Amino acid sequence: MSNLKIHHIGYLVKKIEAATQTFEALGYQLAQNIVYDDIRKVNICFMTKDGYCIELVSPTTEDSIVSGLMKKYKNCPYHICYETNNFDQDYQELQENGFISIDVPTPAPALQGRDVVFLTNALIGMIELMRS
Ligand code: NI
């Protein structure tokens, strides 16, 4: 899994447009406008600052994939996404090393349709793996 590269930090926000403006006030720039992910029922946009990329994720319905997390944690960072050019092997190795897959690899409309999958680990919580 040595080829994992940090792609973004996922950030839960309740009001995505207002949150975008607040991040802009902190010096972030919008890197990709708001996209609706109809698989996960969330709005997503990307912002960058100082070489860091954050992904703002906001549930649009009560049954969205992050609605439960939003209730529990409110507005907060909640995953780091790792990009890999060796997706299938890394996905396998993570599962052999204490990471439990919590969904199946699914195309992400906000990431040019690239496959992503979420895994959770007892010691570090949730990560996202993305196909380069
Ligand atoms: Ni993400």
XYZ file of N, CA, C and O and ligand atoms in Angstrom:
529
model
N 0.836 -1.218 0.000
C 0.000 0.000 0.000
C 0.862 1.255 0.000
O 0.402 2.326 0.364
N 2.114 1.096 -0.418
C 3.037 2.233 -0.329
C 2.748 3.304 -1.367
O 3.278 4.406 -1.277
N 1.909 2.976 -2.343
C 1.645 3.969 -3.378
C 0.465 4.880 -3.072
O 0.058 5.664 -3.914
N -0.067 4.754 -1.853
C -1.210 5.594 -1.510
C -0.794 7.059 -1.434
O 0.196 7.401 -0.789
N -1.542 7.892 -2.121
C -1.274 9.336 -2.077
C -2.513 10.041 -1.546
O -3.626 9.748 -1.983
N -2.306 10.989 -0.645
C -3.467 11.712 -0.125
C -4.072 12.570 -1.235
O -3.364 13.365 -1.871
N -5.354 12.376 -1.470
C -6.050 13.168 -2.497
C -6.858 14.312 -1.880
O -6.798 15.439 -2.343
N -7.633 14.005 -0.848
C -8.399 15.071 -0.196
C -8.795 14.662 1.213
O -8.712 13.500 1.584
N -9.208 15.667 1.961
C -9.830 15.436 3.265
C -11.317 15.713 3.099
O -11.706 16.789 2.623
N -12.120 14.743 3.458
C -13.574 14.891 3.346
C -14.125 15.603 4.564
O -13.766 15.285 5.701
N -14.986 16.576 4.311
C -15.458 17.461 5.364
C -16.979 17.509 5.292
O -17.551 17.896 4.274
N -17.624 17.076 6.348
C -19.085 17.122 6.398
C -19.549 18.534 6.689
O -19.055 19.167 7.629
N -20.482 19.027 5.896
C -21.071 20.338 6.188
C -22.577 20.275 5.955
O -23.058 19.610 5.040
N -23.299 20.975 6.790
C -24.750 20.944 6.667
C -25.220 21.857 5.528
O -26.078 21.492 4.742
N -24.612 23.060 5.429
C -25.027 24.044 4.414
C -23.839 24.294 3.497
O -22.961 25.103 3.796
N -23.847 23.639 2.344
C -22.616 23.605 1.543
C -22.273 24.977 0.944
O -21.097 25.343 0.897
N -23.266 25.744 0.504
C -22.918 27.028 -0.121
C -22.372 28.012 0.906
O -21.369 28.698 0.658
N -23.006 28.065 2.066
C -22.523 28.962 3.120
C -21.152 28.494 3.617
O -20.265 29.311 3.890
N -20.955 27.185 3.688
C -19.661 26.657 4.138
C -18.560 27.020 3.138
O -17.449 27.377 3.522
N -18.905 26.945 1.851
C -17.940 27.315 0.811
C -17.484 28.760 0.994
O -16.292 29.071 0.915
N -18.449 29.639 1.273
C -18.098 31.056 1.464
C -17.209 31.239 2.692
O -16.280 32.050 2.687
N -17.482 30.459 3.718
C -16.670 30.577 4.933
C -15.249 30.079 4.679
O -14.276 30.705 5.103
N -15.131 28.970 3.941
C -13.783 28.504 3.597
C -13.075 29.516 2.690
O -11.864 29.714 2.809
N -13.819 30.176 1.801
C -13.203 31.214 0.960
C -12.649 32.342 1.815
O -11.570 32.876 1.542
N -13.378 32.688 2.867
C -12.905 33.744 3.768
C -11.611 33.326 4.469
O -10.799 34.166 4.849
N -11.422 32.003 4.611
C -10.185 31.503 5.226
C -9.056 31.379 4.198
O -7.945 30.991 4.553
N -9.375 31.670 2.924
C -8.336 31.650 1.904
C -8.386 30.461 0.963
O -7.504 30.301 0.113
N -9.385 29.622 1.120
C -9.545 28.498 0.183
C -10.135 29.002 -1.126
O -10.865 29.999 -1.151
N -9.820 28.286 -2.212
C -10.418 28.592 -3.503
C -11.234 27.406 -3.983
O -10.833 26.252 -3.791
N -12.347 27.725 -4.611
C -13.187 26.669 -5.162
C -12.453 26.002 -6.323
O -12.044 26.671 -7.271
N -12.229 24.711 -6.241
C -11.519 23.985 -7.299
C -12.504 23.274 -8.215
O -12.205 23.017 -9.380
N -13.641 22.922 -7.657
C -14.674 22.277 -8.481
C -16.032 22.611 -7.889
O -16.256 22.420 -6.703
N -16.880 23.123 -8.734
C -18.186 23.568 -8.258
C -19.032 22.419 -7.716
O -18.676 21.261 -7.855
N -20.144 22.766 -7.117
C -20.980 21.762 -6.459
C -21.563 20.787 -7.476
O -22.126 21.181 -8.488
N -21.357 19.501 -7.183
C -21.878 18.419 -8.019
C -22.806 17.581 -7.152
O -22.491 17.293 -5.997
N -23.935 17.179 -7.734
C -24.848 16.301 -6.998
C -24.510 14.844 -7.306
O -24.430 14.442 -8.461
N -24.260 14.085 -6.268
C -23.989 12.643 -6.404
C -25.292 11.905 -6.113
O -25.714 11.814 -4.953
N -25.926 11.421 -7.178
C -27.256 10.822 -6.982
C -27.181 9.396 -6.453
O -28.206 8.832 -6.064
N -26.006 8.815 -6.433
C -25.857 7.492 -5.806
C -25.872 7.662 -4.289
O -26.542 6.941 -3.561
N -25.125 8.660 -3.809
C -24.960 8.841 -2.361
C -25.898 9.893 -1.781
O -25.942 10.092 -0.578
N -26.629 10.597 -2.673
C -27.576 11.641 -2.252
C -26.894 12.734 -1.416
O -27.319 13.084 -0.315
N -25.791 13.222 -1.989
C -25.049 14.315 -1.348
C -24.637 15.328 -2.405
O -24.486 14.990 -3.582
N -24.460 16.579 -1.974
C -23.799 17.583 -2.790
C -22.334 17.611 -2.393
O -21.992 17.496 -1.206
N -21.471 17.783 -3.405
C -20.024 17.731 -3.159
C -19.339 18.851 -3.920
O -19.669 19.113 -5.079
N -18.384 19.521 -3.271
C -17.485 20.394 -4.018
C -16.090 20.266 -3.446
O -15.897 19.717 -2.352
N -15.118 20.729 -4.218
C -13.726 20.645 -3.797
C -13.138 22.039 -3.680
O -13.413 22.906 -4.517
N -12.329 22.241 -2.647
C -11.660 23.515 -2.437
C -10.192 23.241 -2.104
O -9.868 22.185 -1.542
N -9.336 24.194 -2.473
C -7.909 23.990 -2.221
C -7.298 25.193 -1.507
O -7.757 26.330 -1.653
N -6.261 24.893 -0.741
C -5.467 25.937 -0.089
C -4.113 25.348 0.268
O -4.035 24.260 0.848
N -3.050 26.068 -0.086
C -1.684 25.674 0.299
C -1.358 24.234 -0.120
O -0.630 23.532 0.583
N -1.913 23.804 -1.228
C -1.641 22.447 -1.689
C -2.534 21.384 -1.080
O -2.446 20.215 -1.442
N -3.382 21.792 -0.150
C -4.329 20.842 0.438
C -5.659 20.918 -0.298
O -6.075 22.000 -0.726
N -6.294 19.770 -0.413
C -7.602 19.716 -1.047
C -8.622 19.207 -0.043
O -8.401 18.172 0.600
N -9.699 19.944 0.115
C -10.796 19.463 0.955
C -12.025 19.246 0.084
O -12.228 19.922 -0.926
N -12.784 18.259 0.491
C -14.032 17.924 -0.194
C -15.164 18.243 0.781
O -15.216 17.679 1.876
N -16.041 19.137 0.391
C -17.203 19.418 1.223
C -18.330 18.489 0.796
O -18.648 18.400 -0.392
N -18.897 17.793 1.761
C -19.954 16.813 1.492
C -21.166 17.185 2.332
O -21.047 17.366 3.550
N -22.305 17.300 1.668
C -23.505 17.738 2.371
C -24.693 16.864 1.979
O -25.022 16.739 0.799
N -25.333 16.233 2.961
C -26.479 15.379 2.638
C -27.646 16.195 2.092
O -27.881 17.317 2.540
N -28.333 15.639 1.114
C -29.497 16.338 0.549
C -30.808 15.703 0.992
O -31.868 16.271 0.775
N -30.744 14.519 1.572
C -31.953 13.849 2.049
C -31.644 13.161 3.385
O -30.481 12.949 3.732
N -32.706 12.788 4.066
C -32.561 12.099 5.356
C -31.900 10.728 5.204
O -31.301 10.217 6.143
N -32.046 10.125 4.003
C -31.489 8.779 3.818
C -30.180 8.805 3.014
O -29.786 7.805 2.444
N -29.519 9.968 2.951
C -28.241 10.011 2.255
C -27.214 9.195 3.037
O -27.404 8.878 4.215
N -26.101 8.909 2.341
C -25.092 8.027 2.925
C -24.420 8.647 4.157
O -23.852 7.940 4.983
N -24.485 9.972 4.286
C -23.806 10.613 5.422
C -24.770 11.233 6.442
O -24.326 11.906 7.372
N -26.054 11.005 6.278
C -27.009 11.629 7.201
C -26.788 11.188 8.648
O -26.880 11.992 9.577
N -26.486 9.902 8.818
C -26.221 9.403 10.170
C -24.987 10.051 10.774
O -24.984 10.461 11.943
N -23.930 10.172 9.954
C -22.692 10.812 10.426
C -22.947 12.269 10.785
O -22.411 12.792 11.762
N -23.747 12.934 9.978
C -24.025 14.354 10.223
C -24.736 14.546 11.563
O -24.407 15.454 12.325
N -25.678 13.651 11.846
C -26.392 13.740 13.127
C -25.426 13.569 14.294
O -25.519 14.240 15.312
N -24.476 12.665 14.106
C -23.572 12.329 15.203
C -22.472 13.366 15.382
O -22.148 13.759 16.497
N -21.887 13.821 14.272
C -20.674 14.638 14.365
C -20.852 16.108 13.995
O -19.936 16.894 14.180
N -22.010 16.477 13.407
C -22.216 17.855 12.914
C -21.188 18.190 11.836
O -20.753 17.315 11.113
N -20.773 19.457 11.751
C -19.822 19.871 10.722
C -18.406 19.498 11.150
O -17.916 20.011 12.151
N -17.735 18.639 10.372
C -16.389 18.215 10.783
C -15.715 17.425 9.678
O -16.368 16.865 8.806
N -14.360 17.377 9.723
C -13.654 16.475 8.812
C -13.944 15.041 9.221
O -14.015 14.749 10.416
N -14.132 14.152 8.262
C -14.510 12.782 8.637
C -13.814 11.684 7.862
O -13.948 10.519 8.199
N -13.089 12.011 6.791
C -12.271 10.962 6.164
C -11.119 11.585 5.411
O -11.175 12.754 5.020
N -10.067 10.784 5.236
C -8.982 11.143 4.320
C -9.086 10.187 3.140
O -9.265 8.979 3.323
N -9.009 10.752 1.935
C -9.089 9.929 0.724
C -7.694 9.695 0.172
O -6.908 10.633 0.016
N -7.394 8.444 -0.097
C -6.107 8.061 -0.661
C -6.309 7.596 -2.094
O -7.166 6.762 -2.380
N -5.480 8.143 -2.976
C -5.526 7.791 -4.384
C -4.477 6.709 -4.650
O -3.389 6.753 -4.078
N -4.812 5.758 -5.497
C -3.849 4.717 -5.826
C -3.973 4.310 -7.286
O -5.076 4.273 -7.839
N -2.817 4.015 -7.887
C -2.841 3.493 -9.251
C -2.834 1.965 -9.240
O -2.624 1.325 -10.265
N -3.022 1.422 -8.041
C -3.032 -0.034 -7.866
C -4.253 -0.406 -7.020
O -4.154 -1.102 -6.021
N -5.394 0.091 -7.452
C -6.611 0.081 -6.641
C -7.009 -1.319 -6.166
O -7.229 -1.537 -4.972
N -7.096 -2.251 -7.085
C -7.635 -3.574 -6.720
C -6.751 -4.269 -5.694
O -7.233 -4.837 -4.717
N -5.432 -4.184 -5.901
C -4.510 -4.831 -4.960
C -4.512 -4.115 -3.608
O -4.523 -4.757 -2.561
N -4.500 -2.785 -3.626
C -4.504 -2.046 -2.360
C -5.802 -2.273 -1.589
O -5.791 -2.400 -0.359
N -6.902 -2.347 -2.309
C -8.193 -2.608 -1.669
C -8.148 -3.968 -0.958
O -8.563 -4.104 0.194
N -7.603 -4.934 -1.633
C -7.455 -6.276 -1.057
C -6.541 -6.249 0.177
O -6.864 -6.773 1.234
N -5.389 -5.582 0.027
C -4.404 -5.557 1.126
C -4.951 -4.826 2.344
O -4.702 -5.228 3.482
N -5.670 -3.755 2.130
C -6.261 -3.034 3.264
C -7.197 -3.953 4.040
O -7.176 -3.990 5.269
N -7.982 -4.732 3.299
C -8.935 -5.626 3.967
C -8.226 -6.759 4.710
O -8.761 -7.314 5.661
N -7.014 -7.058 4.297
C -6.237 -8.083 4.997
C -5.462 -7.490 6.175
O -4.802 -8.200 6.909
N -5.544 -6.167 6.317
C -4.764 -5.488 7.349
C -5.609 -4.607 8.251
O -5.217 -3.483 8.595
N -6.767 -5.096 8.615
C -7.538 -4.425 9.648
C -8.525 -3.383 9.173
O -9.122 -2.682 9.986
N -8.684 -3.253 7.862
C -9.670 -2.314 7.329
C -10.883 -3.089 6.824
O -10.737 -4.032 6.048
N -12.042 -2.675 7.281
C -13.284 -3.352 6.889
C -14.002 -2.489 5.864
O -14.277 -1.308 6.102
N -14.275 -3.083 4.731
C -14.965 -2.352 3.677
C -16.400 -2.094 4.101
O -17.092 -3.002 4.557
N -16.838 -0.836 3.969
C -18.215 -0.544 4.375
C -19.120 -0.288 3.176
O -20.301 -0.010 3.342
N -18.575 -0.359 1.962
C -19.422 -0.442 0.770
C -18.622 -1.162 -0.316
O -17.636 -1.821 0.001
N -19.064 -1.073 -1.539
C -18.314 -1.698 -2.631
C -17.807 -0.580 -3.533
O -18.375 0.521 -3.541
N -16.713 -0.807 -4.283
C -16.215 0.239 -5.177
C -17.324 0.712 -6.121
O -17.964 -0.095 -6.795
N -17.540 2.026 -6.103
C -18.648 2.618 -6.859
C -18.143 3.901 -7.510
O -17.408 4.660 -6.880
N -18.526 4.164 -8.766
C -18.077 5.396 -9.427
C -18.545 6.639 -8.666
O -19.671 6.677 -8.171
N -17.671 7.632 -8.589
C -17.996 8.893 -7.910
C -18.179 9.991 -8.960
O -17.205 10.410 -9.589
N -19.415 10.463 -9.161
C -19.660 11.505 -10.164
C -18.807 12.758 -9.953
O -18.409 13.407 -10.923
N -18.503 13.101 -8.696
C -17.727 14.314 -8.423
C -16.237 14.117 -8.689
O -15.457 15.062 -8.638
N -15.836 12.872 -8.974
C -14.417 12.567 -9.236
C -14.267 11.934 -10.625
O -13.593 10.927 -10.804
N -14.937 12.536 -11.589
C -14.870 12.101 -12.983
C -15.220 10.614 -13.127
O -14.696 9.917 -13.996
N -16.100 10.129 -12.259
C -16.557 8.747 -12.370
C -15.571 7.707 -11.895
O -15.772 6.507 -12.110
N -14.501 8.152 -11.256
C -13.533 7.170 -10.759
C -14.134 6.359 -9.615
O -14.946 6.870 -8.839
N -13.702 5.115 -9.488
C -14.199 4.271 -8.406
C -13.668 4.752 -7.069
O -12.475 5.079 -6.938
N -14.543 4.755 -6.076
C -14.104 4.968 -4.702
C -14.775 3.920 -3.817
O -15.838 3.402 -4.142
N -14.133 3.640 -2.701
C -14.726 2.754 -1.704
C -14.309 3.255 -0.327
O -13.227 3.830 -0.162
N -15.192 3.073 0.636
C -14.897 3.495 2.007
C -14.602 2.272 2.861
O -15.240 1.223 2.717
N -13.609 2.439 3.733
C -13.253 1.371 4.663
C -13.125 1.978 6.050
O -12.834 3.171 6.197
N -13.317 1.149 7.061
C -13.164 1.649 8.418
C -12.185 0.768 9.177
O -12.046 -0.423 8.900
N -11.479 1.396 10.097
C -10.445 0.722 10.876
C -10.677 1.053 12.346
O -10.984 2.198 12.688
N -10.503 0.061 13.198
C -10.802 0.243 14.617
C -9.932 1.326 15.259
O -10.331 1.959 16.232
N -8.734 1.553 14.729
C -7.806 2.491 15.358
C -7.832 3.894 14.750
O -7.528 4.873 15.425
N -8.168 3.988 13.473
C -8.091 5.309 12.837
C -9.389 5.755 12.163
O -9.436 6.801 11.531
N -10.433 4.950 12.257
C -11.706 5.378 11.681
C -11.775 5.170 10.182
O -11.160 4.255 9.645
N -12.468 6.080 9.505
C -12.818 5.853 8.108
C -11.794 6.437 7.131
O -11.282 7.535 7.331
N -11.530 5.684 6.080
C -10.724 6.196 4.970
C -11.491 5.938 3.666
O -12.412 5.119 3.628
N -11.086 6.647 2.638
C -11.639 6.422 1.310
C -10.479 6.046 0.396
O -9.402 6.628 0.487
N -10.698 5.061 -0.433
C -9.699 4.655 -1.428
C -10.244 5.007 -2.806
O -11.397 4.704 -3.118
N -9.409 5.658 -3.612
C -9.855 6.116 -4.938
C -8.936 5.599 -6.030
O -7.715 5.663 -5.904
N -9.540 5.108 -7.090
C -8.770 4.647 -8.253
C -8.220 5.852 -9.005
O -8.976 6.779 -9.324
N -6.925 5.855 -9.306
C -6.315 6.976 -10.048
C -6.895 7.080 -11.454
O -7.204 6.070 -12.054
Ni -14.001 11.847 -0.177
